[in-house]
mmCIF file of C-alpha atoms and ligand atoms in Angstrom:
data_model
loop_
_atom_site.group_PDB
_atom_site.id
_atom_site.type_symbol
_atom_site.label_atom_id
_atom_site.label_comp_id
_atom_site.label_asym_id
_atom_site.label_seq_id
_atom_site.Cartn_x
_atom_site.Cartn_y
_atom_site.Cartn_z
ATOM 1 C CA UNK Q 1 60.397 44.324 -37.159
ATOM 2 C CA UNK Q 2 61.392 46.164 -33.993
ATOM 3 C CA UNK Q 3 61.014 49.846 -33.051
ATOM 4 C CA UNK Q 4 64.321 50.738 -31.353
ATOM 5 C CA UNK Q 5 62.877 53.853 -29.726
ATOM 6 C CA UNK Q 6 59.198 54.475 -29.033
ATOM 7 C CA UNK Q 7 56.981 55.866 -26.287
ATOM 8 C CA UNK Q 8 53.958 54.476 -24.443
ATOM 9 C CA UNK Q 9 50.794 54.541 -26.526
ATOM 10 C CA UNK Q 10 47.457 53.001 -27.312
ATOM 11 C CA UNK Q 11 48.656 49.428 -27.711
ATOM 12 C CA UNK Q 12 50.916 47.143 -25.713
ATOM 13 C CA UNK Q 13 53.557 45.564 -27.905
ATOM 14 C CA UNK Q 14 56.587 43.362 -27.459
ATOM 15 C CA UNK Q 15 58.509 44.525 -30.519
ATOM 16 C CA UNK Q 16 59.477 48.013 -29.367
ATOM 17 C CA UNK Q 17 61.759 49.577 -26.791
ATOM 18 C CA UNK Q 18 59.378 51.888 -24.964
ATOM 19 C CA UNK Q 19 61.116 54.841 -23.303
ATOM 20 C CA UNK Q 20 60.116 57.568 -20.859
ATOM 21 C CA UNK Q 21 61.266 61.117 -20.080
ATOM 22 C CA UNK Q 22 59.984 61.475 -16.507
ATOM 23 C CA UNK Q 23 59.478 59.396 -13.352
ATOM 24 C CA UNK Q 24 55.728 59.989 -13.547
ATOM 25 C CA UNK Q 25 55.638 57.656 -16.590
ATOM 26 C CA UNK Q 26 57.462 54.616 -15.187
ATOM 27 C CA UNK Q 27 54.497 52.817 -13.624
ATOM 28 C CA UNK Q 28 52.551 52.911 -16.920
ATOM 29 C CA UNK Q 29 55.379 51.063 -18.699
ATOM 30 C CA UNK Q 30 55.053 47.922 -16.595
ATOM 31 C CA UNK Q 31 53.087 45.972 -19.213
ATOM 32 C CA UNK Q 32 55.646 46.427 -21.996
ATOM 33 C CA UNK Q 33 58.287 43.762 -22.471
ATOM 34 C CA UNK Q 34 61.098 46.173 -23.333
ATOM 35 C CA UNK Q 35 60.933 49.416 -21.356
ATOM 36 C CA UNK Q 36 63.208 52.093 -20.031
ATOM 37 C CA UNK Q 37 63.123 54.592 -17.174
ATOM 38 C CA UNK Q 38 64.446 57.978 -18.221
ATOM 39 C CA UNK Q 39 64.631 61.632 -17.314
ATOM 40 C CA UNK Q 40 65.047 64.613 -19.631
ATOM 41 C CA UNK Q 41 65.166 68.372 -19.099
ATOM 42 C CA UNK Q 42 62.359 68.741 -21.658
ATOM 43 C CA UNK Q 43 59.925 66.968 -19.311
ATOM 44 C CA UNK Q 44 60.223 69.866 -16.845
ATOM 45 C CA UNK Q 45 60.258 67.374 -13.947
ATOM 46 C CA UNK Q 46 63.135 66.909 -11.556
ATOM 47 C CA UNK Q 47 64.694 63.441 -11.675
ATOM 48 C CA UNK Q 48 63.993 60.819 -9.026
ATOM 49 C CA UNK Q 49 67.063 58.572 -8.963
ATOM 50 C CA UNK Q 50 65.754 56.389 -6.149
ATOM 51 C CA UNK Q 51 62.731 55.555 -8.285
ATOM 52 C CA UNK Q 52 64.870 55.084 -11.418
ATOM 53 C CA UNK Q 53 67.134 52.700 -9.561
ATOM 54 C CA UNK Q 54 64.192 50.682 -8.253
ATOM 55 C CA UNK Q 55 62.887 50.244 -11.812
ATOM 56 C CA UNK Q 56 66.381 49.403 -13.075
ATOM 57 C CA UNK Q 57 66.643 46.662 -10.485
ATOM 58 C CA UNK Q 58 63.319 45.243 -11.712
ATOM 59 C CA UNK Q 59 64.548 44.977 -15.326
ATOM 60 C CA UNK Q 60 63.982 48.410 -16.859
ATOM 61 C CA UNK Q 61 66.656 49.846 -19.113
ATOM 62 C CA UNK Q 62 67.673 53.482 -18.622
ATOM 63 C CA UNK Q 63 66.384 56.157 -21.017
ATOM 64 C CA UNK Q 64 65.855 58.401 -22.473
ATOM 65 C CA UNK Q 65 68.569 60.443 -20.830
ATOM 66 C CA UNK Q 66 71.041 62.941 -22.230
ATOM 67 C CA UNK Q 67 71.932 66.510 -23.095
ATOM 68 C CA UNK Q 68 69.836 69.057 -24.957
ATOM 69 C CA UNK Q 69 71.295 72.426 -25.958
ATOM 70 C CA UNK Q 70 67.772 73.888 -26.319
ATOM 71 C CA UNK Q 71 67.286 73.742 -22.558
ATOM 72 C CA UNK Q 72 69.131 75.757 -19.888
ATOM 73 C CA UNK Q 73 71.657 74.706 -17.268
ATOM 74 C CA UNK Q 74 74.189 72.534 -19.072
ATOM 75 C CA UNK Q 75 76.041 71.655 -15.892
ATOM 76 C CA UNK Q 76 72.905 70.378 -14.203
ATOM 77 C CA UNK Q 77 71.971 68.367 -17.310
ATOM 78 C CA UNK Q 78 75.422 66.796 -17.307
ATOM 79 C CA UNK Q 79 75.192 65.903 -13.622
ATOM 80 C CA UNK Q 80 71.789 64.251 -14.141
ATOM 81 C CA UNK Q 81 73.044 62.418 -17.263
ATOM 82 C CA UNK Q 82 76.058 61.063 -15.379
ATOM 83 C CA UNK Q 83 73.942 59.875 -12.429
ATOM 84 C CA UNK Q 84 71.551 58.044 -14.742
ATOM 85 C CA UNK Q 85 74.464 56.448 -16.641
ATOM 86 C CA UNK Q 86 75.849 55.261 -13.326
ATOM 87 C CA UNK Q 87 72.553 53.436 -12.634
ATOM 88 C CA UNK Q 88 72.624 51.859 -16.118
ATOM 89 C CA UNK Q 89 76.128 50.605 -15.449
ATOM 90 C CA UNK Q 90 75.323 49.293 -11.949
ATOM 91 C CA UNK Q 91 72.467 47.132 -13.291
ATOM 92 C CA UNK Q 92 74.064 46.378 -16.687
ATOM 93 C CA UNK Q 93 71.181 48.017 -18.565
ATOM 94 C CA UNK Q 94 71.151 49.647 -21.988
ATOM 95 C CA UNK Q 95 71.340 53.461 -21.763
ATOM 96 C CA UNK Q 96 69.120 55.150 -24.365
ATOM 97 C CA UNK Q 97 70.589 58.546 -25.134
ATOM 98 C CA UNK Q 98 68.887 61.659 -26.465
ATOM 99 C CA UNK Q 99 71.306 64.389 -27.482
ATOM 100 C CA UNK Q 100 70.643 67.666 -29.266
ATOM 101 C CA UNK Q 101 73.694 69.598 -30.561
ATOM 102 C CA UNK Q 102 75.848 67.975 -27.855
ATOM 103 C CA UNK Q 103 77.446 65.026 -29.659
ATOM 104 C CA UNK Q 104 81.013 65.956 -28.700
ATOM 105 C CA UNK Q 105 80.220 66.398 -25.023
ATOM 106 C CA UNK Q 106 78.117 63.228 -24.981
ATOM 107 C CA UNK Q 107 81.024 61.269 -26.483
ATOM 108 C CA UNK Q 108 83.515 62.565 -23.930
ATOM 109 C CA UNK Q 109 81.202 61.758 -20.995
ATOM 110 C CA UNK Q 110 80.683 58.195 -22.286
ATOM 111 C CA UNK Q 111 84.436 57.791 -22.753
ATOM 112 C CA UNK Q 112 85.205 59.277 -19.363
ATOM 113 C CA UNK Q 113 82.730 56.933 -17.619
ATOM 114 C CA UNK Q 114 83.701 53.958 -19.837
ATOM 115 C CA UNK Q 115 80.074 53.323 -20.835
ATOM 116 C CA UNK Q 116 79.821 50.942 -23.794
ATOM 117 C CA UNK Q 117 76.251 49.680 -23.606
ATOM 118 C CA UNK Q 118 74.203 52.481 -25.110
ATOM 119 C CA UNK Q 119 71.932 53.433 -27.970
ATOM 120 C CA UNK Q 120 72.157 56.907 -29.454
ATOM 121 C CA UNK Q 121 68.606 57.538 -30.531
ATOM 122 C CA UNK Q 122 67.372 59.796 -33.356
ATOM 123 C CA UNK Q 123 70.905 60.254 -34.653
ATOM 124 C CA UNK Q 124 71.437 63.234 -36.978
ATOM 125 C CA UNK Q 125 75.166 63.938 -36.561
ATOM 126 C CA UNK Q 126 78.041 63.218 -38.909
ATOM 127 C CA UNK Q 127 79.066 59.734 -39.996
ATOM 128 C CA UNK Q 128 82.577 60.270 -38.572
ATOM 129 C CA UNK Q 129 81.118 61.097 -35.158
ATOM 130 C CA UNK Q 130 78.797 58.072 -35.425
ATOM 131 C CA UNK Q 131 81.828 55.821 -35.976
ATOM 132 C CA UNK Q 132 83.372 57.116 -32.738
ATOM 133 C CA UNK Q 133 80.237 56.154 -30.809
ATOM 134 C CA UNK Q 134 80.161 52.736 -32.494
ATOM 135 C CA UNK Q 135 83.828 52.224 -31.593
ATOM 136 C CA UNK Q 136 82.865 52.634 -27.910
ATOM 137 C CA UNK Q 137 80.374 49.786 -28.355
ATOM 138 C CA UNK Q 138 77.280 51.913 -28.960
ATOM 139 C CA UNK Q 139 74.348 51.509 -31.340
ATOM 140 C CA UNK Q 140 73.202 54.280 -33.693
ATOM 141 C CA UNK Q 141 69.451 54.541 -34.239
ATOM 142 C CA UNK Q 142 67.938 56.403 -37.197
ATOM 143 C CA UNK Q 143 64.428 57.820 -37.292
ATOM 144 C CA UNK Q 144 62.666 59.351 -40.306
ATOM 145 C CA UNK Q 145 64.206 62.741 -39.378
ATOM 146 C CA UNK Q 146 67.650 61.436 -40.396
ATOM 147 C CA UNK Q 147 66.643 61.726 -44.034
ATOM 148 C CA UNK Q 148 66.879 65.519 -43.842
ATOM 149 C CA UNK Q 149 70.456 65.561 -42.518
ATOM 150 C CA UNK Q 150 73.494 66.215 -44.700
ATOM 151 C CA UNK Q 151 75.148 63.010 -43.534
ATOM 152 C CA UNK Q 152 72.197 60.766 -44.440
ATOM 153 C CA UNK Q 153 73.901 58.951 -47.329
ATOM 154 C CA UNK Q 154 77.057 58.337 -45.322
ATOM 155 C CA UNK Q 155 75.037 57.118 -42.316
ATOM 156 C CA UNK Q 156 73.410 54.476 -44.515
ATOM 157 C CA UNK Q 157 76.749 52.635 -44.708
ATOM 158 C CA UNK Q 158 76.750 52.093 -40.916
ATOM 159 C CA UNK Q 159 75.107 49.177 -39.031
ATOM 160 C CA UNK Q 160 72.254 51.351 -37.684
ATOM 161 C CA UNK Q 161 68.932 50.288 -36.178
ATOM 162 C CA UNK Q 162 65.568 51.946 -36.903
ATOM 163 C CA UNK Q 163 63.042 53.807 -34.785
ATOM 164 C CA UNK Q 164 59.979 56.030 -34.937
ATOM 165 C CA UNK Q 165 60.164 57.971 -31.597
ATOM 166 C CA UNK Q 166 56.354 57.749 -31.662
ATOM 167 C CA UNK Q 167 53.725 56.459 -29.245
ATOM 168 C CA UNK Q 168 53.247 52.753 -29.981
ATOM 169 C CA UNK Q 169 50.118 51.996 -31.990
ATOM 170 C CA UNK Q 170 48.836 51.647 -35.509
ATOM 171 C CA UNK Q 171 50.371 54.857 -36.841
ATOM 172 C CA UNK Q 172 53.750 54.045 -35.315
ATOM 173 C CA UNK Q 173 53.639 50.565 -36.854
ATOM 174 C CA UNK Q 174 52.904 52.035 -40.302
ATOM 175 C CA UNK Q 175 55.703 54.601 -40.019
ATOM 176 C CA UNK Q 176 58.130 51.861 -38.964
ATOM 177 C CA UNK Q 177 57.173 49.641 -41.902
ATOM 178 C CA UNK Q 178 57.459 52.509 -44.407
ATOM 179 C CA UNK Q 179 60.766 53.714 -42.991
ATOM 180 C CA UNK Q 180 62.320 50.241 -43.131
ATOM 181 C CA UNK Q 181 61.004 49.679 -46.639
ATOM 182 C CA UNK Q 182 62.710 52.874 -47.796
ATOM 183 C CA UNK Q 183 65.973 52.101 -45.979
ATOM 184 C CA UNK Q 184 66.038 48.516 -47.204
ATOM 185 C CA UNK Q 185 65.757 49.741 -50.805
ATOM 186 C CA UNK Q 186 68.512 52.315 -50.280
ATOM 187 C CA UNK Q 187 70.927 49.964 -48.515
ATOM 188 C CA UNK Q 188 70.131 46.604 -50.106
ATOM 189 C CA UNK Q 189 69.863 45.217 -46.563
ATOM 190 C CA UNK Q 190 66.728 44.182 -44.695
ATOM 191 C CA UNK Q 191 67.054 46.935 -42.066
ATOM 192 C CA UNK Q 192 63.925 45.783 -40.224
ATOM 193 C CA UNK Q 193 65.354 42.317 -39.722
ATOM 194 C CA UNK Q 194 68.771 43.693 -38.748
ATOM 195 C CA UNK Q 195 67.292 46.115 -36.171
ATOM 196 C CA UNK Q 196 65.271 43.377 -34.559
ATOM 197 C CA UNK Q 197 68.302 41.092 -34.327
ATOM 198 C CA UNK Q 198 70.600 43.791 -32.881
ATOM 199 C CA UNK Q 199 68.005 45.078 -30.416
ATOM 200 C CA UNK Q 200 66.927 41.675 -29.118
ATOM 201 C CA UNK Q 201 70.550 40.757 -28.580
ATOM 202 C CA UNK Q 202 71.416 43.878 -26.587
ATOM 203 C CA UNK Q 203 68.148 43.814 -24.596
ATOM 204 C CA UNK Q 204 68.360 40.123 -23.700
HETATM 205 ZN ZN1 ZN X 1 61.893 59.737 -27.543
#
């Protein structure tokens, strides 16, 4: 089983993609096998692209990055998002995208920049929109929050991966196991096995 989107926590594990939201976190991620350097408006920090690029060149993926309608200055968020995507492209890394009420804009930026190697984390949009992201080459990741969305049943028909968005550790492991058990029953597919296969392939 593989957690497609987690954060640094109490334990070091190899079966999770551990993401960050600010440059101040990057150094602490060094001991994880799968890790990503990100920047988000919600961190309150200004992005350091020189630092992000240095980590990208040493094997880090890029994320989480993205657009969040709850925070001000949309234009600045877009500029930062585009710069981070450019780094992901330059080093052929996976871009891990966080987007809140900005699915349409996120899609057009990815199309415009011809970015096809990305994971849309914590997806709660419509199934039709999800198919557009998948058509670009992207991966849709569902966390337990997806269960409360109107599109949940329709999303289950897609080849999604699974995540917790939690700090890695015992609690995160239990949530991941429970979430995959539920999804496997609902879909008739071993979603834990599928996530691990898809993630290890794209992160290789
Ligand atoms: Zn996260």
